[in-house]
């Protein structure tokens, strides 16, 4: 079993034991055609670990949040959110100019609010995790970054998607996250 499959299995097992039934229902995998369609629209090949994960689980079947990062996006939703950002940038100048210079960058992130090489993986009303295909010096193409709709990129979660999934599984099993009933999601204790 691959590390991606193992991480998803660990995450699913934790959710099954620690959250109400159907809090996170992972969808069936995307077809090769669906992944290829996404890549064609993005103009980029996705890293192998992201492709493998999408082939296993094409987002969440129930629009569920992956921890507090937001809805786990399918290939279709990834493209919809990415296209929304691209359209806003083109029509309104969203994310461009000095008003959008990110502050407080932690890790190897380019000081760019958003561009087409940042692909949304989760969406929590504009916040979430993104795949960064063009990091700053010292970073890794395919690193997973935190994105805030008001501040832009904030930090690097992990150097790759597979490392991020393994980290999430580890943190869940170590008790670093709990189900918060009022919020209906999983987050560090005391978050809400």
mmCIF file of N, CA and C in Angstrom, residues 47 131-135 139-145 158-161:
data_model
loop_
_atom_site.group_PDB
_atom_site.id
_atom_site.type_symbol
_atom_site.label_atom_id
_atom_site.label_comp_id
_atom_site.label_asym_id
_atom_site.label_seq_id
_atom_site.Cartn_x
_atom_site.Cartn_y
_atom_site.Cartn_z
ATOM 1 N N UNK A 47 1.786 17.201 -9.358
ATOM 2 C CA UNK A 47 2.766 16.259 -8.815
ATOM 3 C C UNK A 47 2.163 14.855 -8.699
ATOM 4 N N UNK A 131 -1.736 23.940 -3.254
ATOM 5 C CA UNK A 131 -0.564 23.334 -3.860
ATOM 6 C C UNK A 131 0.223 24.474 -4.501
ATOM 7 N N UNK A 132 1.493 24.604 -4.140
ATOM 8 C CA UNK A 132 2.351 25.678 -4.651
ATOM 9 C C UNK A 132 3.347 25.073 -5.636
ATOM 10 N N UNK A 133 3.130 25.348 -6.918
ATOM 11 C CA UNK A 133 3.995 24.779 -7.949
ATOM 12 C C UNK A 133 5.198 25.652 -8.280
ATOM 13 N N UNK A 134 5.275 26.843 -7.685
ATOM 14 C CA UNK A 134 6.401 27.750 -7.953
ATOM 15 C C UNK A 134 6.831 28.431 -6.657
ATOM 16 N N UNK A 135 7.501 27.705 -5.781
ATOM 17 C CA UNK A 135 7.899 28.276 -4.495
ATOM 18 C C UNK A 135 9.103 29.217 -4.635
ATOM 19 N N UNK A 139 12.362 26.331 -1.423
ATOM 20 C CA UNK A 139 11.104 25.602 -1.328
ATOM 21 C C UNK A 139 11.097 24.408 -2.256
ATOM 22 N N UNK A 140 9.975 23.733 -2.298
ATOM 23 C CA UNK A 140 9.802 22.540 -3.126
ATOM 24 C C UNK A 140 8.589 22.729 -4.025
ATOM 25 N N UNK A 141 8.768 22.561 -5.319
ATOM 26 C CA UNK A 141 7.610 22.595 -6.223
ATOM 27 C C UNK A 141 6.669 21.486 -5.780
ATOM 28 N N UNK A 142 5.439 21.829 -5.506
ATOM 29 C CA UNK A 142 4.481 20.865 -4.981
ATOM 30 C C UNK A 142 4.298 20.970 -3.479
ATOM 31 N N UNK A 143 4.931 21.972 -2.856
ATOM 32 C CA UNK A 143 4.736 22.140 -1.419
ATOM 33 C C UNK A 143 3.301 22.567 -1.144
ATOM 34 N N UNK A 144 2.846 22.304 0.079
ATOM 35 C CA UNK A 144 1.484 22.640 0.476
ATOM 36 C C UNK A 144 1.556 23.850 1.394
ATOM 37 N N UNK A 145 0.799 24.886 1.014
ATOM 38 C CA UNK A 145 0.870 26.143 1.748
ATOM 39 C C UNK A 145 -0.487 26.518 2.332
ATOM 40 N N UNK A 158 3.860 21.755 4.467
ATOM 41 C CA UNK A 158 4.701 20.574 4.228
ATOM 42 C C UNK A 158 5.357 20.700 2.855
ATOM 43 N N UNK A 159 6.478 19.993 2.646
ATOM 44 C CA UNK A 159 7.177 20.092 1.358
ATOM 45 C C UNK A 159 6.487 19.370 0.203
ATOM 46 N N UNK A 160 5.476 18.545 0.509
ATOM 47 C CA UNK A 160 4.764 17.807 -0.543
ATOM 48 C C UNK A 160 3.389 17.418 -0.024
ATOM 49 N N UNK A 161 2.532 17.000 -0.937
ATOM 50 C CA UNK A 161 1.202 16.548 -0.553
ATOM 51 C C UNK A 161 1.285 15.287 0.304
#
